[in-house]
Coordinates of C-alpha atoms in Angstrom, one line a residue:
X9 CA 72.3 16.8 66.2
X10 CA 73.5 19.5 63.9
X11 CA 77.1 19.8 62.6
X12 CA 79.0 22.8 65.1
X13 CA 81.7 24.6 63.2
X14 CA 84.2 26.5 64.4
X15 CA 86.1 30.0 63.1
X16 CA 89.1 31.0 63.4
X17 CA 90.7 34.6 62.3
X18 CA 94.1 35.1 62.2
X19 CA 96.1 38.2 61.6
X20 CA 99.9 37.9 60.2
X21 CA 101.8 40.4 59.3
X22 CA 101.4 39.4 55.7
X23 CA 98.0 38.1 55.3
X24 CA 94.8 37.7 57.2
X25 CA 93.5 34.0 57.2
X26 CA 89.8 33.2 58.0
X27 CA 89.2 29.3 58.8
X28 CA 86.4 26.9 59.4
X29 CA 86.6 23.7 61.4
X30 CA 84.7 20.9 62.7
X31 CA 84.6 18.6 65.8
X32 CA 87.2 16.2 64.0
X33 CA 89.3 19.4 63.5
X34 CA 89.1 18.9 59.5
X35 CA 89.3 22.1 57.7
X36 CA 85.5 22.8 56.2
X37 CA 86.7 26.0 54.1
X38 CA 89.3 28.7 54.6
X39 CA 90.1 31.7 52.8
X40 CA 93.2 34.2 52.9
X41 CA 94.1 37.9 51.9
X42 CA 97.4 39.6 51.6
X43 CA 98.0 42.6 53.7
X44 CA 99.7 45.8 53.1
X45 CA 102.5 46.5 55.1
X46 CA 103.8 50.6 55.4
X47 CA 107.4 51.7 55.8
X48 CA 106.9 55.7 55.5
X49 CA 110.5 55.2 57.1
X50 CA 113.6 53.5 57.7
X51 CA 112.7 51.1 60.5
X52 CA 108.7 51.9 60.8
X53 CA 106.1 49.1 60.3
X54 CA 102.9 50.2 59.9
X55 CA 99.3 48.6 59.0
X56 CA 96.1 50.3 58.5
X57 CA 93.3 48.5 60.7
X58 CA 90.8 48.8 58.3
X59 CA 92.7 46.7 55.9
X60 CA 92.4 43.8 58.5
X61 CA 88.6 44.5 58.7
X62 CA 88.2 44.2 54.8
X63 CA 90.1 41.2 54.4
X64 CA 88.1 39.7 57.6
X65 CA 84.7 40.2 56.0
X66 CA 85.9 38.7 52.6
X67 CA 87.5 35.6 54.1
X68 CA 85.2 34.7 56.1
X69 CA 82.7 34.9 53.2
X70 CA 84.9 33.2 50.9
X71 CA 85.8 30.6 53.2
X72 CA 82.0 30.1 54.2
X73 CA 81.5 29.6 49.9
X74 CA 84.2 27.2 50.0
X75 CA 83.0 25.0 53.0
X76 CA 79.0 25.1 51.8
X77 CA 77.9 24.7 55.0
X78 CA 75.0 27.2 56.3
X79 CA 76.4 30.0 58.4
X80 CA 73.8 29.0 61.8
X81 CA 75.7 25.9 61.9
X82 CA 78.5 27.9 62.9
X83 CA 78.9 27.9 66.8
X84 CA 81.5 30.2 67.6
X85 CA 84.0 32.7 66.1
X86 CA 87.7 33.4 67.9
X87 CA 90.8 35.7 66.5
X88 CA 94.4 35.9 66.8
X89 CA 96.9 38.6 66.1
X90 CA 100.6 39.4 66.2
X91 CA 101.3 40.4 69.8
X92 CA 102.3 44.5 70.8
X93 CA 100.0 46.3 67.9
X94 CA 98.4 49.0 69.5
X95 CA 95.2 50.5 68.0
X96 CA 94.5 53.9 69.4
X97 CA 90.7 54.8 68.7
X98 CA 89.1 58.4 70.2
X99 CA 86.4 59.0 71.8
X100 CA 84.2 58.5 68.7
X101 CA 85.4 55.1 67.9
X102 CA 87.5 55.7 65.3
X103 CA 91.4 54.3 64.9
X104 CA 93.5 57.7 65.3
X105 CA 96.3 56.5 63.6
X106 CA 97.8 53.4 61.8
X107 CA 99.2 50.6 64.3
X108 CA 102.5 50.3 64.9
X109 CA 103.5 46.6 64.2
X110 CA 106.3 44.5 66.5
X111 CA 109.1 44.7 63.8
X112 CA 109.0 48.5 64.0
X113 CA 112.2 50.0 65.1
X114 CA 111.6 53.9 65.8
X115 CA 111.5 53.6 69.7
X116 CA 114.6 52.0 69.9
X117 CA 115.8 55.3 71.7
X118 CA 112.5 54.9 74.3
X119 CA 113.3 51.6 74.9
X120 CA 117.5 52.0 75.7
X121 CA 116.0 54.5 78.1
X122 CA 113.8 52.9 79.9
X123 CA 116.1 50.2 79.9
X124 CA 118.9 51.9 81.2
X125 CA 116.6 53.8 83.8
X126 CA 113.8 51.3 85.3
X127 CA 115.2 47.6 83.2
X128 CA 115.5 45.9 86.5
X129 CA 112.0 46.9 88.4
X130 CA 110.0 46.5 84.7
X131 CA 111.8 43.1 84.7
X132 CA 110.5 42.2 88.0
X133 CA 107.1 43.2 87.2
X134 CA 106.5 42.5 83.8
X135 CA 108.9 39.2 83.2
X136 CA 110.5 41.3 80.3
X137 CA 113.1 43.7 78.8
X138 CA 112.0 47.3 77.1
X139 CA 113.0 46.6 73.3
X140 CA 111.6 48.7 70.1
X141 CA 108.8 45.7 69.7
X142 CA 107.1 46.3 72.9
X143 CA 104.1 48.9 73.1
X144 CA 105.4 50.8 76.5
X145 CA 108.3 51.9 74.4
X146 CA 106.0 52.8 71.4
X147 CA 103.9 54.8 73.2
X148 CA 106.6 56.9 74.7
X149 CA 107.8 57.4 71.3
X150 CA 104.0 58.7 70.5
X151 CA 104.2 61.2 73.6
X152 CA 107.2 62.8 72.3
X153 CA 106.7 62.6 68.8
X154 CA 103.0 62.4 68.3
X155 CA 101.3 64.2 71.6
X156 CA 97.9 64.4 69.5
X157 CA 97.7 61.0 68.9
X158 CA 97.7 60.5 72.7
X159 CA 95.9 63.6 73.5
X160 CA 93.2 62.0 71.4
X161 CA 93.1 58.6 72.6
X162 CA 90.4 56.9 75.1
X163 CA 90.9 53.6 74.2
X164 CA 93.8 51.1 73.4
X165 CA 92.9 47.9 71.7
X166 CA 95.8 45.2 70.4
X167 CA 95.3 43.7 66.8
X168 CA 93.2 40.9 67.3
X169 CA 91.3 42.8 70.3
X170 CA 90.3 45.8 67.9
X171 CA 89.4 43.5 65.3
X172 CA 87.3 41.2 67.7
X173 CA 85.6 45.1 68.4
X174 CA 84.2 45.3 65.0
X175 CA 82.7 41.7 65.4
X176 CA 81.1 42.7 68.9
X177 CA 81.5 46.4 69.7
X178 CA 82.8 45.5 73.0
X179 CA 86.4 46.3 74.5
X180 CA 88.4 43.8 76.1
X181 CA 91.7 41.6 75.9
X182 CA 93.4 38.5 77.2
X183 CA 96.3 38.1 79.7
X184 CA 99.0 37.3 77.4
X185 CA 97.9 40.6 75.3
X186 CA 98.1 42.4 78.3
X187 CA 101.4 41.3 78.8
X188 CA 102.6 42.1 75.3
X189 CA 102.1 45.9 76.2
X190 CA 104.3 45.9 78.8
X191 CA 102.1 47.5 80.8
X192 CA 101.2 44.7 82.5
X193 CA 102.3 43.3 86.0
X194 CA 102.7 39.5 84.8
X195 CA 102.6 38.2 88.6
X196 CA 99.8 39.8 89.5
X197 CA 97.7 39.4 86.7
X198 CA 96.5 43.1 86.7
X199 CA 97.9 46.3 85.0
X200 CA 100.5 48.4 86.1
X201 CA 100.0 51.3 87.5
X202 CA 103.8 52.1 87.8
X203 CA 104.5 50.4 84.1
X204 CA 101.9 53.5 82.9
X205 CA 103.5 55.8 85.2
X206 CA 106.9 55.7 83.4
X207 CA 105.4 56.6 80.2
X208 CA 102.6 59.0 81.8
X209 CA 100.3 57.2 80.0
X210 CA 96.8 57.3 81.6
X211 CA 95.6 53.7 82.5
X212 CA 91.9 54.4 82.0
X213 CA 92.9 53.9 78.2
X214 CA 93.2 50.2 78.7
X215 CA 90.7 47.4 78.4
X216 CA 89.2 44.8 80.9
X217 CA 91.3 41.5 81.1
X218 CA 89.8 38.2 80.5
X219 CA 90.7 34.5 79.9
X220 CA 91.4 33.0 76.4
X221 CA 88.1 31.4 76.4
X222 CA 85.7 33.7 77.4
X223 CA 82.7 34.3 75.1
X224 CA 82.1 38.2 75.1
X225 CA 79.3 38.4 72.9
X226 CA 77.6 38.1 70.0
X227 CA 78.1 39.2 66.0
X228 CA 76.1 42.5 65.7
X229 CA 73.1 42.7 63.6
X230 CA 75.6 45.1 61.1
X231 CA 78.7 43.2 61.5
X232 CA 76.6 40.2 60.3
X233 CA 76.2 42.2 57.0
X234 CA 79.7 42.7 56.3
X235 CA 80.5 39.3 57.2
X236 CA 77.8 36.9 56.7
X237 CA 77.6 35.6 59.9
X238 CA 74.7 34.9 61.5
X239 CA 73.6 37.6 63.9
X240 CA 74.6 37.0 67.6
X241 CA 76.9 33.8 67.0
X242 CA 78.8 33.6 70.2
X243 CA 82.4 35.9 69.5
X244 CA 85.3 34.3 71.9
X245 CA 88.2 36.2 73.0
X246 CA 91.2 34.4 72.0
X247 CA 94.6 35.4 72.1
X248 CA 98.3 35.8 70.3
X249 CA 99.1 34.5 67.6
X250 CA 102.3 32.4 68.6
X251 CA 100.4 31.5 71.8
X252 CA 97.5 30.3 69.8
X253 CA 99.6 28.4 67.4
X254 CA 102.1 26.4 69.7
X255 CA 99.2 25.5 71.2
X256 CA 97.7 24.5 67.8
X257 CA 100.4 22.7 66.8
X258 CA 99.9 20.0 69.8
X259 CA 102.2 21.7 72.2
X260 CA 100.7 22.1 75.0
X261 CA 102.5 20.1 78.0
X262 CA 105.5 21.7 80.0
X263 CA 108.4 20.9 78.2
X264 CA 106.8 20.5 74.6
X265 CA 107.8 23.6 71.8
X266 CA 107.2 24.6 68.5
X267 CA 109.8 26.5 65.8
X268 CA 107.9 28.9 63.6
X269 CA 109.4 29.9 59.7
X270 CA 106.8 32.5 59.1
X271 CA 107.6 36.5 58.8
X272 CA 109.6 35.8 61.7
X273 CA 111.4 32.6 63.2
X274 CA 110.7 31.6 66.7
X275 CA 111.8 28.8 68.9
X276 CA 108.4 28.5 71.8
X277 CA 108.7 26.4 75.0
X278 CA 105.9 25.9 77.4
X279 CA 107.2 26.3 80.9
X280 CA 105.1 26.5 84.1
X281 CA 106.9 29.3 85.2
X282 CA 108.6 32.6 83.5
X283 CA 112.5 32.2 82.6
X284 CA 114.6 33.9 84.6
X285 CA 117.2 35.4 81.9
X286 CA 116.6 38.6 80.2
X287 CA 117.8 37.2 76.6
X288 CA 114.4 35.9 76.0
X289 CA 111.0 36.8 76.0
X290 CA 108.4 35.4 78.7
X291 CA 104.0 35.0 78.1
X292 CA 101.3 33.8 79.9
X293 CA 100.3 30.6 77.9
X294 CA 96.6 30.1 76.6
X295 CA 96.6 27.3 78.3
X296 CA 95.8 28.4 82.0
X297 CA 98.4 28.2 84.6
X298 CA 101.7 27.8 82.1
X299 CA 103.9 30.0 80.5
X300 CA 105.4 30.0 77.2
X301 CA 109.2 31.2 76.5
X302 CA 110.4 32.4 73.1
X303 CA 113.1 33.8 71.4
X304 CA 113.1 35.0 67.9
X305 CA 114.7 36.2 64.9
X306 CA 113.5 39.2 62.8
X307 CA 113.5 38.3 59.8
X308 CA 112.5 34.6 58.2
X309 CA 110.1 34.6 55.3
X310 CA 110.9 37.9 55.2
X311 CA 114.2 37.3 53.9
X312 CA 113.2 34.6 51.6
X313 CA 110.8 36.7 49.9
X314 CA 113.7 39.1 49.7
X315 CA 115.8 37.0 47.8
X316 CA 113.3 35.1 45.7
X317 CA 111.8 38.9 44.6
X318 CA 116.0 40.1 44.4
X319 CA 117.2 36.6 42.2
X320 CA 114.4 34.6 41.1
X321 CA 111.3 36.3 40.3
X322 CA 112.1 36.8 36.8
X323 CA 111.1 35.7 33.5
X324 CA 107.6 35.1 34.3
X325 CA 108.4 33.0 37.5
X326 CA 107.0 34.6 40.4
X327 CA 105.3 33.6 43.8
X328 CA 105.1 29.7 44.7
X329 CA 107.1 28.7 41.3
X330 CA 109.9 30.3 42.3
X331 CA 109.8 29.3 46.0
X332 CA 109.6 26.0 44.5
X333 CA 112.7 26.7 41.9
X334 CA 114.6 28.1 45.7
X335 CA 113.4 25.0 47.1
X336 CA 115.4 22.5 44.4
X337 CA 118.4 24.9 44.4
X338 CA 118.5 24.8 48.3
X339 CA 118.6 20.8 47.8
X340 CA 120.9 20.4 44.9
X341 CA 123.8 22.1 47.5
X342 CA 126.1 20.1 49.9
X343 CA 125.6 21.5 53.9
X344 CA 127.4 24.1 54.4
X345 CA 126.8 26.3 51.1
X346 CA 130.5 25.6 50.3
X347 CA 131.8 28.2 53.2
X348 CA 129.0 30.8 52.5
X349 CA 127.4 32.4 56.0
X350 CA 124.4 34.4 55.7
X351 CA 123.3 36.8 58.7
X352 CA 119.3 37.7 58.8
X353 CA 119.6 40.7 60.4
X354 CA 117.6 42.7 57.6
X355 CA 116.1 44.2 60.1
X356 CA 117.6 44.5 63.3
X357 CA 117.7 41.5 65.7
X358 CA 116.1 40.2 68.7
X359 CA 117.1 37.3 70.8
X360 CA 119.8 37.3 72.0
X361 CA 121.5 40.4 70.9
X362 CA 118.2 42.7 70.9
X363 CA 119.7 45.4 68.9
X364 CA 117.8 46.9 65.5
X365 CA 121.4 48.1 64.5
X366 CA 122.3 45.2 63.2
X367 CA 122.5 44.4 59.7
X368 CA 122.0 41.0 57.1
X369 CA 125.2 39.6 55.7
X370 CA 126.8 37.2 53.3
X371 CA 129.9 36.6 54.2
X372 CA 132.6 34.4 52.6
X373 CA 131.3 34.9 48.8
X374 CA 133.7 33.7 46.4
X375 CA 133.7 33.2 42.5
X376 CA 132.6 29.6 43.1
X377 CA 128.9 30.4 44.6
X378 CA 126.5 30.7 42.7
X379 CA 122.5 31.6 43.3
X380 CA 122.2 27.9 44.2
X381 CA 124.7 28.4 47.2
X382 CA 122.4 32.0 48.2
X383 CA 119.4 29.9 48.8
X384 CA 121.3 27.4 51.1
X385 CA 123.1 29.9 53.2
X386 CA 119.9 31.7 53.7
X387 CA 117.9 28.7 54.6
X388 CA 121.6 27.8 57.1
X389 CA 121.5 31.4 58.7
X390 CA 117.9 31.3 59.8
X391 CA 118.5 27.9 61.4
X392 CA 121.1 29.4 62.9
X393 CA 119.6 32.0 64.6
X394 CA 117.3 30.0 65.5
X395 CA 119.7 27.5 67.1
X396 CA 120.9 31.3 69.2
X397 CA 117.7 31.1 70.2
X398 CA 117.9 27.3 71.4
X399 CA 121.3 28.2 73.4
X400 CA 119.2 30.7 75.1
X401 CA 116.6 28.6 76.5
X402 CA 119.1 25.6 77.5
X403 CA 121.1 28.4 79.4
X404 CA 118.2 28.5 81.4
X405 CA 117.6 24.5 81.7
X406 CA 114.7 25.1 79.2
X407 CA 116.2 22.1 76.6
X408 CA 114.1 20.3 74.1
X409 CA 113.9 17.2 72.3
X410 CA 111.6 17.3 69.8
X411 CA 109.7 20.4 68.2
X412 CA 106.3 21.4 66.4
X413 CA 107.5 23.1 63.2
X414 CA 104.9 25.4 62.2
X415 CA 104.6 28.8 59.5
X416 CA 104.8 29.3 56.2
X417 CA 108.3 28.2 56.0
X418 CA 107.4 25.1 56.8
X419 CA 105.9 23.5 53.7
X420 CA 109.6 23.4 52.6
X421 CA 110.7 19.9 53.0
X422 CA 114.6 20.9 52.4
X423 CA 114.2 23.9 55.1
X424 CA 113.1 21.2 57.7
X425 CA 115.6 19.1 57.7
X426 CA 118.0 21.8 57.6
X427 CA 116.6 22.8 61.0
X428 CA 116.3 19.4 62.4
X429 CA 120.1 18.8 61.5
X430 CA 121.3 22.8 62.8
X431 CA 118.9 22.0 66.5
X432 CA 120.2 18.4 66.6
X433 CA 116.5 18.0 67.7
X434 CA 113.5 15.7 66.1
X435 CA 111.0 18.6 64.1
X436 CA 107.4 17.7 63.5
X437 CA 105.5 19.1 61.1
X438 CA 101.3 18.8 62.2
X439 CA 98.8 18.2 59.8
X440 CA 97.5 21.9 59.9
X441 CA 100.0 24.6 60.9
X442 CA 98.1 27.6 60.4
X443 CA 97.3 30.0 63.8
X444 CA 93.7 30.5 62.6
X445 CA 93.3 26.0 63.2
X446 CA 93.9 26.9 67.3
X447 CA 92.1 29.8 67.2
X448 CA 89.3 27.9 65.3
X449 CA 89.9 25.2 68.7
X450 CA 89.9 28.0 71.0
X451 CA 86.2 29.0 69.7
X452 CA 85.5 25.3 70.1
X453 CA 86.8 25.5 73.3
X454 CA 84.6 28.6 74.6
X455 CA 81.6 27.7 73.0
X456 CA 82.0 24.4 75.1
X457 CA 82.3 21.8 72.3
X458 CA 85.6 20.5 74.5
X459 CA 86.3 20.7 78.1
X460 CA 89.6 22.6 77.7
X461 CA 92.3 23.4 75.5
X462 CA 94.5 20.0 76.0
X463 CA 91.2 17.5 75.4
X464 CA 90.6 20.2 72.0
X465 CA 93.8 19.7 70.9
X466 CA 94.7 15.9 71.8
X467 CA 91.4 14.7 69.9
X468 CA 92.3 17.1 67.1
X469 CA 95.9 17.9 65.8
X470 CA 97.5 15.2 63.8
X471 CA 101.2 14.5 62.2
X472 CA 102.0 14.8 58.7
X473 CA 106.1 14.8 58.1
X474 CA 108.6 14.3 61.0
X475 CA 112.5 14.8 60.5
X476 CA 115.2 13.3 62.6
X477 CA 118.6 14.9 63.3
X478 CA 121.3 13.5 61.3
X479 CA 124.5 13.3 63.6
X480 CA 127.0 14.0 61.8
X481 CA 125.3 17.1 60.0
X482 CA 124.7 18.3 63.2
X483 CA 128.4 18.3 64.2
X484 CA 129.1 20.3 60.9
X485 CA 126.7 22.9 61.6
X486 CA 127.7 23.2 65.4
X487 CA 130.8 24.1 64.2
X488 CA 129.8 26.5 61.4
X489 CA 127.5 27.9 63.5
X490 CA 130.3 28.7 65.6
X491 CA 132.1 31.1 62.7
X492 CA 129.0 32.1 62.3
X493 CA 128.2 33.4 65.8
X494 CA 131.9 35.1 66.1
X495 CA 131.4 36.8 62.3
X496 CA 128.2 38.5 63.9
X497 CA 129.6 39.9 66.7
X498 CA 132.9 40.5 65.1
X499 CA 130.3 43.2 62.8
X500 CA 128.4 45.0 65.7
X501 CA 130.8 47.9 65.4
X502 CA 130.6 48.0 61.9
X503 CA 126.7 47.6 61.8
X504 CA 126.6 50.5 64.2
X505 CA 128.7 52.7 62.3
X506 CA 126.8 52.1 59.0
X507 CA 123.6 52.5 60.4
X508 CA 124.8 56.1 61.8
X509 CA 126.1 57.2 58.2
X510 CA 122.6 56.6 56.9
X511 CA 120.8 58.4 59.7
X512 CA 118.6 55.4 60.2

């Protein structure tokens, strides 16, 4: 029998990754390209959708040259994209403006209103809160500051959906997509009607809902130009990326999580129902029938590429050497950073304060840090926001022992342990951690090399480094963490105020 291969597409918000798989789930060829993020202002986030189609048709090319296979061995293609990216196209097909990303801030107004006016019956029909990252809230920012944009839109795809579009030239999405519009009633599986009425938002403009694993056609004869792909290999729907990759990690029982260091940092838990409490967000799982929680902070890599561009990319160090010179400084400083706290609100954050007011900090700088002591705090105040997020869930019985640690962040040995020891829970790092591996297992899935998502991932993901908790570390951090969480609220007044002298 011929070799199947499987591809998987992801979209991040810094890079677009294209990967090939087999049966065994070992990576045949894979291929990435940076992406271009816009800030035309303070607190937008904006990519141009084209971008993601360029990079798409030269990874999967490069990462088809890598592997050596012959592209009609491979059986299925799937994608995956950060959730709440709208892409408005008109009635001619083409995108009518660039898409808004989920760390994009400029609805924050929308979103205190319709909070304030409808929170409790969008709650009860969507399973979430109105926040700036949510598209509902986006798209009443459009209607009042953008009316043409609206005006001109027939269709609105997500990320990965648009994408898939180019692949296919058909228009569809997937249930947890759905729900990251908020336009979605989560209970019923359907869209809102009332959820569009808030916003006047026509709900013709949105797409037919299907399952994770749905094939929905085939590579057209000119996307197989662009790509390389053999014309009408089987194209399957997919999903979000942070469903796709808890489930890619090996999560994928109730109970089980993952911990993601990538542009963002995210605690998942897979729950068979939706949480009840409104500090963290609730999904429909890829896998059918369960939910996934999660609760993240804004900024992660983010920040770390922050402060390895501010303090270390200099004198011809740049990129992974000077990660790796952060790395060894991080190490070569006792827990704690020697009293220094750093904040990672660079860019507003979500759970569990959800305000986009508030601002990054270090606090407690004295002439005895040095750049060393920078590294560690930041690496400290990410786990600790992430250990926010962990209070959050056990508030609502939602506890963990053990977690998948996936995301670029990850590769760093040091920033592991750190959140093993902050959690005071086991971290386990998987062979592959990369989104595109389950969406690679989701096209497996949907062209029917595996009965279901579980059987995929149990004869597939495997363990390369696991870090225990130490104790006593723990106990250290708890109580840092506690300064920590006082010095942040102590500062919402004083975030407030500066953000109100700039105008933000």
């Amino acid at each position: 029998m011929t070799q199947q291969y499987f591809v998987g597409i992801d979209v991040g918000a810094g890079s677009l990754t294209a990967m090939i798989i087999d049966l065994a789930g070992t990576v045949a060829g894979s291929a990435s390209e940076e992406l271009v993020t816009h800030n035309p202002h303070p607190g937008w986030s904006e990519q141009d959708p084209q971008d993601w189609w360029r990079a798409l048709c030269k990874t999967i090319r490069q990462a088809l040259a890598e592997s050596g296979i012959r592209p009609e061995h491979i059986a299925a293609v799937s994608l995956s994209a950060g959730a709440h990216t709208p892409v408005l196209v008109d009635a001619g097909g083409q995108v009518v403006r660039p898409a808004i990303l989920w760390s994009d801030t400029r609805s924050r107004v929308e979103a205190a209103e319709l909070k304030d006016n409808h929170g409790t019956e969008i709650f009860d029909i969507a399973c979430n809160v109105p926040a700036a990252t949510w598209t509902q809230p986006q798209l009443l920012w459009l209607a009042r500051h953008e009316p043409e944009s609206l005006t001109r839109t027939k269709r609105l795809y997500v990320a990965k959906d648009w994408l898939r579009a180019q692949l296919t030239g058909t228009w569809e999405t997937d249930h947890t997509e759905a729900a990251g519009t908020m336009l979605y009633d989560a209970r019923r599986k359907e869209w809102s009607g009332r959820l569009c009425e808030m916003i006047g938002l026509d709900p013709s403009v949105l797409p037919p809902i299907v399952d994770v694993t749905d094939v929905i056609g085939g590579v057209t004869a000119d996307a197989a130009r662009e790509t390389g792909l053999p014309v009408a290999t089987p194209v399957v729907c997919g999903s979000s990326d942070t469903s796709i990759e808890t489930y890619g990690a090996g999560a994928v029982a109730v109970g089980t999580g993952a911990v993601k260091l990538a542009t963002a940092a995210t605690i998942t838990m897979v729950s068979p129902e939706p949480g009840q409490s409104t500090s963290v967000i609730n999904y429909p799982f890829c896998v059918p029938d369960h939910w996934y929680l999660i609760g993240a902070t804004n900024s992660c890599a983010s920040a770390h590429r922050w402060l390895r561009d501010t303090f270390f990319a200099e004198n011809g160090v740049a990129g992974a050497q000077a990660f790796a010179s952060m790395d060894k400084a991080a190490g070569s400083v006792a827990p704690g950073a020697k009293g220094l706290l750093f904040h990672p609100y660079l860019q507003g954050e979500r759970t569990p304060y959800w305000d986009p007011l508030l601002r990054g900090d270090f606090l407690g700088i004295t002439f005895a840090h040095d750049r060393r002591h920078f590294v560690r705090a930041l690496y400290e105040g990410v786990a600790f926001s992430l250990y926010d997020v962990l209070l959050a869930l056990e508030e609502q019985g939602k506890g963990m022992a053990e977690a998948r640690i996936i995301g670029g962040g990850s590769r760093s040995a040091i920033w592991r342990q750190i959140v093993a020891d902050v959690l005071g829970i086991t971290v386990v790092m998987p062979r592959i951690t990369d989104a595109s591996f389950g969406t690679a297992l989701v096209a497996a899935v949907g062209a029917g090399a595996f009965p279901d998502l579980p059987t995929a991932a149990e004869h597939t993901v495997s363990i390369a480094a696991r870090h225990e908790p130490n104790a006593q570390q723990h106990q250290h951090y708890r109580e840092l963490h506690a300064i920590y969480r006082d010095a942040a609220k102590a500062l919402f007044d004083v975030n407030h105020r500066l953000s109100a002298l700039n105008k933000e």
